[in-house]
CSV table of C-alpha atoms and ligand atoms in Angstrom, one decimal:
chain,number,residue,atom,x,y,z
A,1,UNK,CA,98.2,-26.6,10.4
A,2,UNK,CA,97.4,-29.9,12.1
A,3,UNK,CA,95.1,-29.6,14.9
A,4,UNK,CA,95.9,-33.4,16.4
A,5,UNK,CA,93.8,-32.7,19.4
A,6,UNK,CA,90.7,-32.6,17.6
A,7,UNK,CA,91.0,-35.6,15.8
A,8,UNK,CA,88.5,-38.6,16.6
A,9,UNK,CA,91.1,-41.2,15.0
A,10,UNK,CA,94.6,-41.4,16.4
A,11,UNK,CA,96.8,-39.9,13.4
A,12,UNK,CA,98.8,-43.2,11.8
A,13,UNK,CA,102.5,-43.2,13.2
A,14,UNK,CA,103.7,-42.0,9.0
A,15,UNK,CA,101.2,-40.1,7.9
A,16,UNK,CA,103.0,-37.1,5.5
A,17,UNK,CA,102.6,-39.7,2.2
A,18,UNK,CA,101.9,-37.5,-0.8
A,19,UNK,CA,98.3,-37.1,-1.7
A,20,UNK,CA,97.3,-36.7,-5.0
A,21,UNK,CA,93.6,-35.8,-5.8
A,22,UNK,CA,91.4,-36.9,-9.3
A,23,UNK,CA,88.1,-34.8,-9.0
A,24,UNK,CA,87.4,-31.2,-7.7
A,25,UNK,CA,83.4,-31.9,-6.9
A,26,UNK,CA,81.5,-31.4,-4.5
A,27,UNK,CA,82.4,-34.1,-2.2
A,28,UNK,CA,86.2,-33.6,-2.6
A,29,UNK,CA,85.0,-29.6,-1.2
A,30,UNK,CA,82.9,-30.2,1.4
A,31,UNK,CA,84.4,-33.5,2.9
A,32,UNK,CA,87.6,-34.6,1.7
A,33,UNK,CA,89.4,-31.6,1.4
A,34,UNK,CA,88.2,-30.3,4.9
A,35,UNK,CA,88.9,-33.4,6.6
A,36,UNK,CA,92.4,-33.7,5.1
A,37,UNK,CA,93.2,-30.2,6.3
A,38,UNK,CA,92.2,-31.0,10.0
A,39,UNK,CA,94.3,-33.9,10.2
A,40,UNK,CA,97.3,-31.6,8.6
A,41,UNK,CA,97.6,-34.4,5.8
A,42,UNK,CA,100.1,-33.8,2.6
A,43,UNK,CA,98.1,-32.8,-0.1
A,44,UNK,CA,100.6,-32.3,-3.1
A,45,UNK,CA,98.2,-31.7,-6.2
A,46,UNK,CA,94.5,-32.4,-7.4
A,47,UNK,CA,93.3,-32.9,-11.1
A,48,UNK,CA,89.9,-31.8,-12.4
A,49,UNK,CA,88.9,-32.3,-16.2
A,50,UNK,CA,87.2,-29.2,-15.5
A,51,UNK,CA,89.5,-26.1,-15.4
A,52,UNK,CA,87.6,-24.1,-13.4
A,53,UNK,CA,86.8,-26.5,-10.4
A,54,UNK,CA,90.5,-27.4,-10.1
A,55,UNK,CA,91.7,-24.3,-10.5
A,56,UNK,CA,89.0,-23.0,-8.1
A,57,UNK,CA,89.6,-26.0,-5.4
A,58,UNK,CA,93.9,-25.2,-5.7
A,59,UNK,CA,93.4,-21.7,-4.5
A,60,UNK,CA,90.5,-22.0,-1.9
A,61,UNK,CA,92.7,-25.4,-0.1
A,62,UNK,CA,96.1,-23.8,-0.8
A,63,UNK,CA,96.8,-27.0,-3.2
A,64,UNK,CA,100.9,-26.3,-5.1
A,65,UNK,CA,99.8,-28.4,-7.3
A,66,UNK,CA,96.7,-28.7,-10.4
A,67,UNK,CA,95.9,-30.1,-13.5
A,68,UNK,CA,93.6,-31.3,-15.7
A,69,UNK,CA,95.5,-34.6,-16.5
A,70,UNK,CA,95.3,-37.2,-13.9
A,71,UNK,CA,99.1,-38.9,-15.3
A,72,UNK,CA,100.3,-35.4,-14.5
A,73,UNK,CA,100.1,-36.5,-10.8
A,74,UNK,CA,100.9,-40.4,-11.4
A,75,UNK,CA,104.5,-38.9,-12.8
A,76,UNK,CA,105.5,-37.2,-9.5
A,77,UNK,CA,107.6,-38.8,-7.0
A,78,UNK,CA,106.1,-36.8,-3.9
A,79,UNK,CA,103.0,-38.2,-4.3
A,80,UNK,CA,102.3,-41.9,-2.9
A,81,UNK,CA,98.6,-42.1,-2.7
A,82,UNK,CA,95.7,-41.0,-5.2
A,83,UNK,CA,92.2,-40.5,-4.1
A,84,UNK,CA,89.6,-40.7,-6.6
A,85,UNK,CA,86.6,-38.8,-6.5
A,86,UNK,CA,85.2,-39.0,-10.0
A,87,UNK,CA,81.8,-40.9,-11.2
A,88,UNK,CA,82.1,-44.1,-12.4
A,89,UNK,CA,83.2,-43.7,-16.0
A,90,UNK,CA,87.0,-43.3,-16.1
A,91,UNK,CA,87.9,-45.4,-13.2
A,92,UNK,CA,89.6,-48.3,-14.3
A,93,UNK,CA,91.8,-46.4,-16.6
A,94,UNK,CA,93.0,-44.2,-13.8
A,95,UNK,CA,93.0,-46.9,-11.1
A,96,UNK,CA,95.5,-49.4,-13.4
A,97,UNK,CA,97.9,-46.4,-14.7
A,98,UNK,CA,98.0,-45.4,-10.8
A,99,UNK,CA,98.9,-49.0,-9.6
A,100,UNK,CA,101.3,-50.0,-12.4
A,101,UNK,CA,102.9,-46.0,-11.5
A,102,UNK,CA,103.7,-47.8,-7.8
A,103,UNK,CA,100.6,-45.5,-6.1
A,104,UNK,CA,97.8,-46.8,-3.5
A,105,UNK,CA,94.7,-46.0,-4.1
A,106,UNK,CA,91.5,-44.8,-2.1
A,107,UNK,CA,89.0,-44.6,-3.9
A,108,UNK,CA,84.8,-43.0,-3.6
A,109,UNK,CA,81.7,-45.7,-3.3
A,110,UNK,CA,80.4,-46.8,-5.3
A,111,UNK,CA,83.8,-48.6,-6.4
A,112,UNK,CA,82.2,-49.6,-9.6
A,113,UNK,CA,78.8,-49.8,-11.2
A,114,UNK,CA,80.1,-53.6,-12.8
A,115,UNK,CA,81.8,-56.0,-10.3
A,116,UNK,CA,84.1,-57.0,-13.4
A,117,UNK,CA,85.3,-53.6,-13.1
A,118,UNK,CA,85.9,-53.7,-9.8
A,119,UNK,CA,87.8,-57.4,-10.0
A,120,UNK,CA,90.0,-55.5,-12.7
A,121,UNK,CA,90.9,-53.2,-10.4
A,122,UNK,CA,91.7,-55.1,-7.7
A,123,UNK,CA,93.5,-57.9,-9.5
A,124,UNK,CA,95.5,-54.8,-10.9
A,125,UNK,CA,96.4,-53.4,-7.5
A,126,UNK,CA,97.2,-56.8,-6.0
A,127,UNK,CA,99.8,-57.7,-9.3
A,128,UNK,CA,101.2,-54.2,-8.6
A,129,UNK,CA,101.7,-54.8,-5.0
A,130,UNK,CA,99.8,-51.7,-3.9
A,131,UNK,CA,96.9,-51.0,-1.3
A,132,UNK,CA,93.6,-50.2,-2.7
A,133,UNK,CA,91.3,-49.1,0.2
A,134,UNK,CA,87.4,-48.3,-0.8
A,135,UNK,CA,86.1,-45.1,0.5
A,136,UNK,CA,83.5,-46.5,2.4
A,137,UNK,CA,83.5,-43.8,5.2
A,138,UNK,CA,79.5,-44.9,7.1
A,139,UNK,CA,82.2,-47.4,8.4
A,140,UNK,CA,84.2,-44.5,10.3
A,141,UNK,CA,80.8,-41.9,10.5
A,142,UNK,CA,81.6,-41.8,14.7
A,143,UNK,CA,77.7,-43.4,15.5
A,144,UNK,CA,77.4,-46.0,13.4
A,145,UNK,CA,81.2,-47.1,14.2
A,146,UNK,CA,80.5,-47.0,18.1
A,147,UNK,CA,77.7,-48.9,17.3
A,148,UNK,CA,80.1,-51.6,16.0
A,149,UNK,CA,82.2,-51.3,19.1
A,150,UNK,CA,79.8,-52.3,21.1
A,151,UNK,CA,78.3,-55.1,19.2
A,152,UNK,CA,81.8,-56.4,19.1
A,153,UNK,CA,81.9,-56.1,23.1
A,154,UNK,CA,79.5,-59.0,23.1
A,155,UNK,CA,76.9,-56.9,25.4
A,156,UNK,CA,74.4,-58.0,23.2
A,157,UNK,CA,75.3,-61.2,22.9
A,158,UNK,CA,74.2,-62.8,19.5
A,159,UNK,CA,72.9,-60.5,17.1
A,160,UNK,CA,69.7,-61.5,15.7
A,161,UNK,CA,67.9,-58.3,14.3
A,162,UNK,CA,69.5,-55.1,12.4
A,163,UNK,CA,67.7,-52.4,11.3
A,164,UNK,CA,68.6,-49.3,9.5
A,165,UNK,CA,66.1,-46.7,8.3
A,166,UNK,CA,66.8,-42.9,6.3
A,167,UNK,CA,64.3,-40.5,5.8
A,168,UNK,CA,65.8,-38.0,3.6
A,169,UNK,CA,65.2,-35.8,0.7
A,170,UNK,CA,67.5,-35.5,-2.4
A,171,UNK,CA,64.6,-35.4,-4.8
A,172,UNK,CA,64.9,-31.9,-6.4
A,173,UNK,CA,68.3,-31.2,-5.3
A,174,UNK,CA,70.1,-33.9,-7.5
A,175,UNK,CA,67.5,-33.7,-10.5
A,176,UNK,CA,69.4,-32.6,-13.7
A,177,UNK,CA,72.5,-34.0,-12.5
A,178,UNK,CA,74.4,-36.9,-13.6
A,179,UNK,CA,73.8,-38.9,-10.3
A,180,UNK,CA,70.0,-38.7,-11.6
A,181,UNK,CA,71.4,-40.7,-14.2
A,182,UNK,CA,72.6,-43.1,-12.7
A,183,UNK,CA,70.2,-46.3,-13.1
A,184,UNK,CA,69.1,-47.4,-9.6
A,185,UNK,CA,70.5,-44.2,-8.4
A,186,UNK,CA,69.3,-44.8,-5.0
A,187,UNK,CA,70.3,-47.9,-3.9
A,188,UNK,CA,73.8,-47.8,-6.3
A,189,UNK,CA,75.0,-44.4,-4.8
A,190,UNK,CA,73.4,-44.1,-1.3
A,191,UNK,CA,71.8,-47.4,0.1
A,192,UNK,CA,75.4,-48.9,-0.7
A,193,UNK,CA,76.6,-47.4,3.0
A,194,UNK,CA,73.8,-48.9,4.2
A,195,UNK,CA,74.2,-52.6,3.2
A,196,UNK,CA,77.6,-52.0,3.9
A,197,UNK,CA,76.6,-51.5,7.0
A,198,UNK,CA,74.9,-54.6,7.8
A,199,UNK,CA,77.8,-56.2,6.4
A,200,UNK,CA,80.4,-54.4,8.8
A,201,UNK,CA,78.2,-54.7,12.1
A,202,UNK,CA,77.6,-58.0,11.6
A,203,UNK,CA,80.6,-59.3,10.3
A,204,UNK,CA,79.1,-61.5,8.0
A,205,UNK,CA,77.3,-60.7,4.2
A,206,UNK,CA,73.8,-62.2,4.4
A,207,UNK,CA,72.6,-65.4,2.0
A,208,UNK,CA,69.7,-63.9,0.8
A,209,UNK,CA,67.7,-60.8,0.4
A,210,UNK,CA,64.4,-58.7,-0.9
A,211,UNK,CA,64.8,-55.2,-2.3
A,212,UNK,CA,61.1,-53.5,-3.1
A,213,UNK,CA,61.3,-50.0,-4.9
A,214,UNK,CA,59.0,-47.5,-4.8
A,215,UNK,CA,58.6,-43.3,-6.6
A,216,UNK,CA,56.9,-41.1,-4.2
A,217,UNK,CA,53.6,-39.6,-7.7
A,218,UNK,CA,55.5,-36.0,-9.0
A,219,UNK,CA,59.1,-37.1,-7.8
A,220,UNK,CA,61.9,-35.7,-10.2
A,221,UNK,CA,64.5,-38.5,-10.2
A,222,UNK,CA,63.4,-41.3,-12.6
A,223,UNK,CA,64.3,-44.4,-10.8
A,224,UNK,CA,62.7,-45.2,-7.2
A,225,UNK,CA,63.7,-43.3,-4.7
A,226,UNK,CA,62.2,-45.5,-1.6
A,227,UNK,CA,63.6,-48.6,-1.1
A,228,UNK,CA,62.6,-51.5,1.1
A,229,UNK,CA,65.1,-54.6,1.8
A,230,UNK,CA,64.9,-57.9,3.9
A,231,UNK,CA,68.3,-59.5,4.5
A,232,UNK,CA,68.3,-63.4,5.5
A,233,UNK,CA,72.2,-64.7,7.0
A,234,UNK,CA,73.3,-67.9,7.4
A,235,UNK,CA,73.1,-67.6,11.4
A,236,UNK,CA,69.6,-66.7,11.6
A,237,UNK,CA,70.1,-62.9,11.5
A,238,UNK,CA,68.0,-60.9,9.6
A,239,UNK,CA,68.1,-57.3,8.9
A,240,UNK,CA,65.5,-54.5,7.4
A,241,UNK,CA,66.3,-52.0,5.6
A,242,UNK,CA,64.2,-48.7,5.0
A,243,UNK,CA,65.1,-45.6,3.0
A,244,UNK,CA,63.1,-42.8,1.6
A,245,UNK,CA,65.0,-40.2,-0.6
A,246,UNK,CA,62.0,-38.2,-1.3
A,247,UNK,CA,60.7,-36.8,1.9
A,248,UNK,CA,58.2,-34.4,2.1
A,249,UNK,CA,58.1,-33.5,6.2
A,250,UNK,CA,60.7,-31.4,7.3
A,251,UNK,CA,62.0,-34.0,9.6
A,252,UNK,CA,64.8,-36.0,8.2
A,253,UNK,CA,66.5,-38.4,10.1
A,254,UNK,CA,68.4,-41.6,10.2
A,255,UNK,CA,67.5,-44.6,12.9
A,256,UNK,CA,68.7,-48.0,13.6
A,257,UNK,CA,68.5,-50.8,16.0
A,258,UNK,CA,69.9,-53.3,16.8
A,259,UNK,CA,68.8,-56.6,19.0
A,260,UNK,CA,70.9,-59.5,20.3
A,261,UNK,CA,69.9,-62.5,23.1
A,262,UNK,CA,71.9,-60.1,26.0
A,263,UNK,CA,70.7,-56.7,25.2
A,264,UNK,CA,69.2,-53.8,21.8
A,265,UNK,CA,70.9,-50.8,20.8
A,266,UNK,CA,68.5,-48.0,19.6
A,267,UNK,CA,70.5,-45.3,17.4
A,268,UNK,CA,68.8,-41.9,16.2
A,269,UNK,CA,70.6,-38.6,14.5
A,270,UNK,CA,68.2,-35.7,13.1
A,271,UNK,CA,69.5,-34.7,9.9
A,272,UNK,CA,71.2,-31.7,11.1
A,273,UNK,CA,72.8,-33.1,14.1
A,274,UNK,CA,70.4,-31.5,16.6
A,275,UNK,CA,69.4,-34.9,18.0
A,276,UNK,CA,71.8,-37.3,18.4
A,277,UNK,CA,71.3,-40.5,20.9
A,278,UNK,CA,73.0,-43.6,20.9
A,279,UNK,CA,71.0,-46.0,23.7
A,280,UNK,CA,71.8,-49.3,24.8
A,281,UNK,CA,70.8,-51.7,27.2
A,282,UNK,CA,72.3,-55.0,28.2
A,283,UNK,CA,71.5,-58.0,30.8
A,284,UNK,CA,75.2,-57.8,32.2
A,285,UNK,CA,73.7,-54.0,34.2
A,286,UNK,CA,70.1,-55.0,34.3
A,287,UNK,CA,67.5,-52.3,34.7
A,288,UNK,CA,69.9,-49.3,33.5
A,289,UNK,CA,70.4,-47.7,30.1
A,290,UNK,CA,73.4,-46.2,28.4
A,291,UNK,CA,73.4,-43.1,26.5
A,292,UNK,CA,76.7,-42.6,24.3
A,293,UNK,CA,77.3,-39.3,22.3
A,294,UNK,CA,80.5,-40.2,20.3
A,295,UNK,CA,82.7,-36.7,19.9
A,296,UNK,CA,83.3,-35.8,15.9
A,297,UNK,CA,80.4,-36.0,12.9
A,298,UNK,CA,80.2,-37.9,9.2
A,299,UNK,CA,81.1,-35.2,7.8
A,300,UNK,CA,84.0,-34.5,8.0
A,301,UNK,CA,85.6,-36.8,10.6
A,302,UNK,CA,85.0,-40.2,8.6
A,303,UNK,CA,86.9,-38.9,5.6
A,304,UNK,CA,90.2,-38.5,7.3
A,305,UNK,CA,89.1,-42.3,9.3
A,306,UNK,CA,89.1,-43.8,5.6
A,307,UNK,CA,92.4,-42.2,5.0
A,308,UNK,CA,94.2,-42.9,7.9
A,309,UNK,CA,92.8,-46.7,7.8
A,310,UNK,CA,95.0,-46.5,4.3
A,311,UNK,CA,97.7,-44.9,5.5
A,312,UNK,CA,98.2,-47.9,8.4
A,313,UNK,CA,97.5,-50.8,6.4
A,314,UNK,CA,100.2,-49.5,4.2
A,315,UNK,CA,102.5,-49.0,7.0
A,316,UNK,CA,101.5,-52.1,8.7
A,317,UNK,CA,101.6,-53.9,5.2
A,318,UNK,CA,98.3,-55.2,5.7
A,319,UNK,CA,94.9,-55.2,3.9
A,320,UNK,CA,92.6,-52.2,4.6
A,321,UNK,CA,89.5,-53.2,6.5
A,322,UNK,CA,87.6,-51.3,3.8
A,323,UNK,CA,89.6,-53.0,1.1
A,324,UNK,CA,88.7,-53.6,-2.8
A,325,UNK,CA,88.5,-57.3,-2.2
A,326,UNK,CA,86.5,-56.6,0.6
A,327,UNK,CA,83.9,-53.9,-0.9
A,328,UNK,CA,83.2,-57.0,-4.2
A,329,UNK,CA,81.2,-58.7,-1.1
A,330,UNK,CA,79.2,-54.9,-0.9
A,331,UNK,CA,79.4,-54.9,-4.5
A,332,UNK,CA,78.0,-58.7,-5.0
A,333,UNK,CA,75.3,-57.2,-2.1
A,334,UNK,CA,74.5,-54.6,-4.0
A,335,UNK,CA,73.7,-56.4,-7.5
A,336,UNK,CA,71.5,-59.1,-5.8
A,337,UNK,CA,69.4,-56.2,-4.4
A,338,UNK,CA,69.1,-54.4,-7.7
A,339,UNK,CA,67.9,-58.1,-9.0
A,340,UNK,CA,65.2,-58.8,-6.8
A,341,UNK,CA,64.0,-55.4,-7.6
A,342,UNK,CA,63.9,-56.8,-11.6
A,343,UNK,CA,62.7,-60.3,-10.3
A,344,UNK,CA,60.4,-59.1,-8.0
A,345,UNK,CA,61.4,-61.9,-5.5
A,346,UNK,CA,63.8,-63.1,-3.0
A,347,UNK,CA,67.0,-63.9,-4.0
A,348,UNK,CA,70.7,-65.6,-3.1
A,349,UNK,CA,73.7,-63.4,-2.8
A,350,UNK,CA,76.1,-64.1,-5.2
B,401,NAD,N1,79.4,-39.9,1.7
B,401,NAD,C1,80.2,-40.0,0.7
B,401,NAD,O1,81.2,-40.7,0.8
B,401,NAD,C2,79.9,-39.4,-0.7
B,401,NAD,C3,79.1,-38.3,-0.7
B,401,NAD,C4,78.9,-37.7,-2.0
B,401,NAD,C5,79.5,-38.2,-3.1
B,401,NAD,N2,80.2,-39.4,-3.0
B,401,NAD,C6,80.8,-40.0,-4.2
B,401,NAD,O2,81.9,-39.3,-4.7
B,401,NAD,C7,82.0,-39.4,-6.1
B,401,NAD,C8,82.0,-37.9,-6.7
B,401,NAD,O3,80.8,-37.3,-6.3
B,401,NAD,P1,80.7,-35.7,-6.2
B,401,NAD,O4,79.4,-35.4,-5.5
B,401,NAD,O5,81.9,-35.1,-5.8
B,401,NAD,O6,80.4,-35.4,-7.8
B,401,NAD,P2,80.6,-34.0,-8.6
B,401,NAD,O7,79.9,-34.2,-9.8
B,401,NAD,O8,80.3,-32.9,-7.7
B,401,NAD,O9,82.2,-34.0,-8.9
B,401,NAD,C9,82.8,-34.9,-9.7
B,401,NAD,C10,84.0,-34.2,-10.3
B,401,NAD,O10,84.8,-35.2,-11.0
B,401,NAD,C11,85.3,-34.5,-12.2
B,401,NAD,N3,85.7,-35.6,-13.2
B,401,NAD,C12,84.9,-36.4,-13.9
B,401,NAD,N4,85.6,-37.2,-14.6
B,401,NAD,C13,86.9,-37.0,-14.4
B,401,NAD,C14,88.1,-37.5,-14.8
B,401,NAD,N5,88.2,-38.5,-15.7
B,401,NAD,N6,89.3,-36.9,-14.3
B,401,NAD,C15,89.3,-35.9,-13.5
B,401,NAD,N7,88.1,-35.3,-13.0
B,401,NAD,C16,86.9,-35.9,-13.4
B,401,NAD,C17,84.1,-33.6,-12.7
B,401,NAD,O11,84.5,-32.6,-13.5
B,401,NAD,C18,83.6,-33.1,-11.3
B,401,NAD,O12,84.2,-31.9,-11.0
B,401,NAD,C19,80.8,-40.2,-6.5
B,401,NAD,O13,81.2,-41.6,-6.7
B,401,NAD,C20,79.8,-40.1,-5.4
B,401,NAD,O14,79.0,-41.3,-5.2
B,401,NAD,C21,80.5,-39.9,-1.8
């Protein structure tokens, strides 16, 4: 049942398109599968390679449809879009066989752990004529995307300082999994929303940057799991970047801020959503400050945002703001980061 009223993003005029899912994990449990049900989406059928969690996410979301084999849902008709929500390995297969089948794609970050994977795959869903939309969903978590609104405003004036700081503990919790694999782990799977971030407030993907790692002595995962980043852009704006993975307080939190030549924006959120201020301040109402509490959460209301940002750049026959083209700049980001690390110094983006 759709429960419209709810919804932080206005449903898109078409929104019944077939859904198709690839990957029953954890994400697709607790974020996608929720967040599609409260927007009263079409969910037609999901694939798992593992027979349990399909056949275990079919009955808990009421899905007609499972398999095992991903072409099993690039055959049917009813379905128009395929969400992917599968580590990286696999990808580009499933991504081509769905574009050249006539299906759009949304797919999780990271889009790829190589950029020439990800070029393959957009170059495949541009010759196909399809939309490929990146699942970048910090861009529609409700704080960080009122932030956005009102840098773009222009109460601030010109930004000139962005920063962004998690203090957060995955440490045991993902040890002996396969994103503990994952070289880089931290900045590949989690920092990524928040360079994206920088990217997405400001419009603009900075010229250079300086990525410092750090492993908190006894931590589980092998590659650092603090993270320290300067990012120099072409205007003058520079943003900081803090994020530890490994905390060992029990106060977790996120924080940013944000300065321009009119006014600062000061952003906090306790990890579970206790504390939640959004503060800004701008010459144009000298002496007063603004607290916003944006209605909705990350979790689950940015998952339907990502979604429905597909859905209407299909309808609109447009590229989605969160596009693959678009996520290569996150991607080329990303890469110059995890080479400064190797260099040790600062280093261009490209
Ligand atoms: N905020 C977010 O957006 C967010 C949060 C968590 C995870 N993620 C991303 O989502 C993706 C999945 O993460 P997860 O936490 O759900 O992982 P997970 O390990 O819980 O689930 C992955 C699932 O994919 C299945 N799978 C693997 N290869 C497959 C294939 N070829 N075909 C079909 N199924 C296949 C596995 O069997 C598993 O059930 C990752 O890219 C991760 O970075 C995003």
């Amino acid at each position: 049942m759709s429960t419209a009223n709810s919804l932080i993003y206005p449903l898109p005029c078409k929104h019944d398109y077939g859904i198709g899912i690839v990957g029953a994990g954890g994400i697709v449990n607790y974020a996608h599968l929720p967040a599609y049900r409260k927007a009263g989406l079409n969910i037609i059928g999901i694939c798992d390679i593992n027979e349990n969690a399909v056949r275990n996410s079919a009955q808990k979301w009421e899905i007609p449809f499972s398999t095992t084999d991903y072409r099993e849902l690039l055959k049917r008709n009813d379905i128009q879009i395929i969400d992917i929500a599968i580590p990286n390995e696999g990808r580009v297969d499933i991504v081509k066989e769905a574009v050249a089948a006539g299906k759009h794609i949304l797919i999780q970050k990271p889009f790829a752990h190589q950029i020439e994977q990800a070029e393959e795959m957009v170059r495949s869903a541009s010759e196909h004529g399809v939309r490929l939309a990146v699942n970048q969903n910090a861009r529609f978590a409700p704080f960080y995307r009122k932030a956005k609104e009102i840098i773009d405003s222009g109460i601030l004036g010109e930004l000139y300082l962005m920063t962004h700081e998690m203090r957060i503990n995955q440490d045991e919790a993902l040890a002996g999994t396969w994103f503990a694999k994952v070289p880089n782990f931290l900045l590949v799977d989690y920092e990524i929303h928040h360079l994206d971030l920088m990217r997405f407030w400001s419009g603009s993907t900075p010229e250079r940057v300086y990525t410092s790692g750090t492993r908190m002595p006894g931590q589980h995962i092998q590659s650092d799991m603090t993270v320290l980043t300067t990012m120099e852009f072409a205007s003058g704006l520079r943003a900081s970047l803090i994020t530890v993975d490994t905390l060992q307080s029990n106060q977790a939190f996120w924080s940013f801020t944000v300065e321009g030549t009119k006014g600062s924006l000061y952003g906090r959120i306790s990890h579970d959503y206790t504390v939640f201020e959004l503060d800004y301040y701008t010459k144009d109402n000298p002496g007063q400050w603004t607290r916003v509490t944006p209605p909705g959460r990350w979790f689950v209301d940015a998952f339907y945002g990502s979604m429905f940002e597909l859905m209407n750049a299909i309808q609109e026959n447009r590229e989605p703001s969160i596009s693959g083209r678009d996520n290569l700049e996150t991607l080329r980001l990303l890469h110059s980061m995890i080479r400064s690390t190797e260099k040790k110094m600062i280093v261009s983006v490209e």
